[in-house]
Amino acid sequence: PDAKLRTILNEAKYNFPAVNRSDGGRVRLFTDASLALDSLLAAATHDNVKLRINSAYRTYKDQARVWGENCSNAIGSGRCTRRKGKNLTAIPGTSNHGFGLAADFANNSGKQLNESMSEYEWMAENASRFGFKRIASEAWHWEYQTT
């Protein structure tokens, strides 16, 4: 529910609106995840690491858009395979973006994190302290995991 979502602090500093087309361009997550993301971003800033968010909470409509962009070959089969170098995309209604538990991270210029970036290295070393875990197939996609 919308009442369970919270906009991150300093959204204008961390949002990358040129890429972020989800949730009206906002950076919101489930409240606990949003608070953890605030702490993660503050720690990164303290360490002089500049992170941006390309996508956080996605509405069902947003996820359907992403599914359509990445998985048009899967319509009817329910399976999304890699297409044109793009990674797997969750079926609308099953994505952790839709539950407000996932964020896609980028460097300061908005480029998705990859394993060769210093920003990724910082995330790999520190994100778990804030409850975030990387999804194996996507270096930019991190999910908030509660214990």
CSV table of C-alpha atoms in Angstrom, one decimal:
chain,number,residue,atom,x,y,z
A,1,PRO,CA,0.0,0.0,0.0
A,2,ASP,CA,1.1,3.5,-0.7
A,3,ALA,CA,1.0,4.4,3.0
A,4,LYS,CA,3.8,1.8,3.6
A,5,LEU,CA,6.2,3.6,1.1
A,6,ARG,CA,8.6,6.3,2.1
A,7,THR,CA,10.6,8.7,0.0
A,8,ILE,CA,14.3,8.7,0.8
A,9,LEU,CA,16.0,11.6,2.4
A,10,ASN,CA,17.8,14.0,0.0
A,11,GLU,CA,15.9,12.5,-2.9
A,12,ALA,CA,17.0,15.2,-5.3
A,13,LYS,CA,20.7,14.4,-4.6
A,14,TYR,CA,20.4,10.7,-5.2
A,15,ASN,CA,17.7,10.3,-7.8
A,16,PHE,CA,18.7,10.1,-11.4
A,17,PRO,CA,15.5,11.4,-13.1
A,18,ALA,CA,16.9,11.1,-16.6
A,19,VAL,CA,16.8,7.4,-16.2
A,20,ASN,CA,14.3,6.8,-13.4
A,21,ARG,CA,10.9,6.4,-15.0
A,22,SER,CA,9.3,4.3,-12.2
A,23,ASP,CA,6.8,5.6,-9.6
A,24,GLY,CA,6.5,9.0,-11.3
A,25,GLY,CA,10.3,9.5,-11.0
A,26,ARG,CA,10.3,9.2,-7.2
A,27,VAL,CA,12.7,7.2,-5.1
A,28,ARG,CA,10.5,5.4,-2.6
A,29,LEU,CA,10.8,2.0,-0.8
A,30,PHE,CA,9.0,0.1,1.9
A,31,THR,CA,9.6,2.2,5.1
A,32,ASP,CA,12.2,-0.1,6.7
A,33,ALA,CA,14.1,-0.4,3.4
A,34,SER,CA,13.9,3.3,2.8
A,35,LEU,CA,15.4,4.1,6.2
A,36,ALA,CA,18.2,1.5,5.5
A,37,LEU,CA,18.8,3.1,2.1
A,38,ASP,CA,19.1,6.5,3.8
A,39,SER,CA,21.8,5.1,6.1
A,40,LEU,CA,23.6,3.4,3.2
A,41,LEU,CA,23.7,6.5,1.1
A,42,ALA,CA,24.9,8.7,4.0
A,43,ALA,CA,27.7,6.2,4.6
A,44,ALA,CA,28.7,6.2,1.0
A,45,THR,CA,28.7,10.0,0.9
A,46,HIS,CA,30.8,10.0,4.1
A,47,ASP,CA,33.3,7.7,2.2
A,48,ASN,CA,33.2,10.1,-0.8
A,49,VAL,CA,31.4,7.5,-2.9
A,50,LYS,CA,28.7,9.1,-5.1
A,51,LEU,CA,25.8,6.8,-5.7
A,52,ARG,CA,22.6,7.5,-7.6
A,53,ILE,CA,19.3,5.5,-7.9
A,54,ASN,CA,17.9,4.7,-11.3
A,55,SER,CA,14.9,2.8,-10.0
A,56,ALA,CA,13.3,1.9,-6.7
A,57,TYR,CA,9.7,1.1,-6.0
A,58,ARG,CA,7.8,0.2,-9.2
A,59,THR,CA,4.1,0.2,-9.6
A,60,TYR,CA,2.5,-2.8,-11.4
A,61,LYS,CA,2.2,-0.7,-14.5
A,62,ASP,CA,5.9,0.3,-14.3
A,63,GLN,CA,6.9,-3.3,-14.0
A,64,ALA,CA,4.7,-4.3,-16.9
A,65,ARG,CA,6.5,-1.5,-18.9
A,66,VAL,CA,9.9,-2.9,-18.0
A,67,TRP,CA,8.7,-6.4,-18.8
A,68,GLY,CA,7.5,-5.3,-22.2
A,69,GLU,CA,10.7,-3.5,-22.9
A,70,ASN,CA,12.9,-6.5,-21.9
A,71,CYS,CA,10.8,-9.5,-22.5
A,72,SER,CA,8.5,-9.0,-25.4
A,73,ASN,CA,9.5,-12.4,-26.7
A,74,ALA,CA,8.1,-14.0,-23.5
A,75,ILE,CA,4.5,-12.9,-23.8
A,76,GLY,CA,2.3,-15.9,-23.4
A,77,SER,CA,5.1,-18.2,-22.2
A,78,GLY,CA,5.5,-16.5,-18.8
A,79,ARG,CA,9.3,-16.9,-19.2
A,80,CYS,CA,11.7,-14.0,-19.9
A,81,THR,CA,15.0,-14.9,-21.5
A,82,ARG,CA,17.9,-12.6,-22.1
A,83,ARG,CA,17.2,-10.5,-25.2
A,84,LYS,CA,19.6,-8.0,-26.8
A,85,GLY,CA,22.0,-8.2,-23.8
A,86,LYS,CA,19.4,-7.4,-21.3
A,87,ASN,CA,19.0,-9.4,-18.1
A,88,LEU,CA,16.1,-11.3,-16.8
A,89,THR,CA,13.1,-9.3,-15.7
A,90,ALA,CA,10.5,-10.3,-13.1
A,91,ILE,CA,7.0,-11.0,-14.2
A,92,PRO,CA,4.8,-8.1,-13.1
A,93,GLY,CA,3.5,-8.7,-9.6
A,94,THR,CA,6.5,-10.8,-8.6
A,95,SER,CA,9.3,-8.2,-8.6
A,96,ASN,CA,10.9,-7.0,-5.4
A,97,HIS,CA,10.8,-3.5,-7.0
A,98,GLY,CA,7.0,-3.9,-6.7
A,99,PHE,CA,7.2,-4.7,-3.0
A,100,GLY,CA,9.4,-1.7,-2.4
A,101,LEU,CA,12.4,-3.8,-1.4
A,102,ALA,CA,14.8,-3.3,-4.4
A,103,ALA,CA,16.8,-0.4,-5.8
A,104,ASP,CA,18.9,-0.1,-8.9
A,105,PHE,CA,22.2,1.7,-8.2
A,106,ALA,CA,24.2,3.8,-10.6
A,107,ASN,CA,27.3,6.0,-10.5
A,108,ASN,CA,27.1,9.8,-10.3
A,109,SER,CA,26.5,10.1,-14.0
A,110,GLY,CA,23.6,7.6,-14.0
A,111,LYS,CA,25.4,4.6,-15.5
A,112,GLN,CA,24.3,1.3,-14.0
A,113,LEU,CA,26.8,-0.2,-11.6
A,114,ASN,CA,29.0,-2.9,-12.9
A,115,GLU,CA,31.7,-4.9,-11.2
A,116,SER,CA,34.6,-2.8,-12.6
A,117,MET,CA,33.3,0.4,-10.9
A,118,SER,CA,34.7,1.7,-7.6
A,119,GLU,CA,31.1,2.5,-6.5
A,120,TYR,CA,30.3,-1.2,-7.0
A,121,GLU,CA,33.3,-2.2,-4.9
A,122,TRP,CA,32.1,0.0,-2.1
A,123,MET,CA,28.6,-1.6,-2.3
A,124,ALA,CA,30.1,-5.1,-2.3
A,125,GLU,CA,32.1,-4.3,0.8
A,126,ASN,CA,29.4,-2.3,2.7
A,127,ALA,CA,25.8,-2.9,1.5
A,128,SER,CA,25.2,-5.9,3.7
A,129,ARG,CA,25.8,-3.7,6.8
A,130,PHE,CA,22.6,-1.9,5.8
A,131,GLY,CA,20.6,-5.0,4.9
A,132,PHE,CA,21.1,-4.9,1.1
A,133,LYS,CA,22.2,-7.9,-0.9
A,134,ARG,CA,23.1,-8.0,-4.6
A,135,ILE,CA,21.2,-10.1,-7.0
A,136,ALA,CA,23.7,-12.4,-8.7
A,137,SER,CA,22.8,-11.6,-12.3
A,138,GLU,CA,22.6,-7.8,-12.0
A,139,ALA,CA,25.5,-5.8,-10.4
A,140,TRP,CA,23.2,-2.7,-10.1
A,141,HIS,CA,20.2,-4.4,-8.5
A,142,TRP,CA,20.3,-4.7,-4.7
A,143,GLU,CA,17.5,-5.9,-2.4
A,144,TYR,CA,16.7,-5.1,1.2
A,145,GLN,CA,16.7,-8.4,3.1
A,146,THR,CA,15.3,-8.6,6.6
A,147,THR,CA,16.4,-11.2,9.0
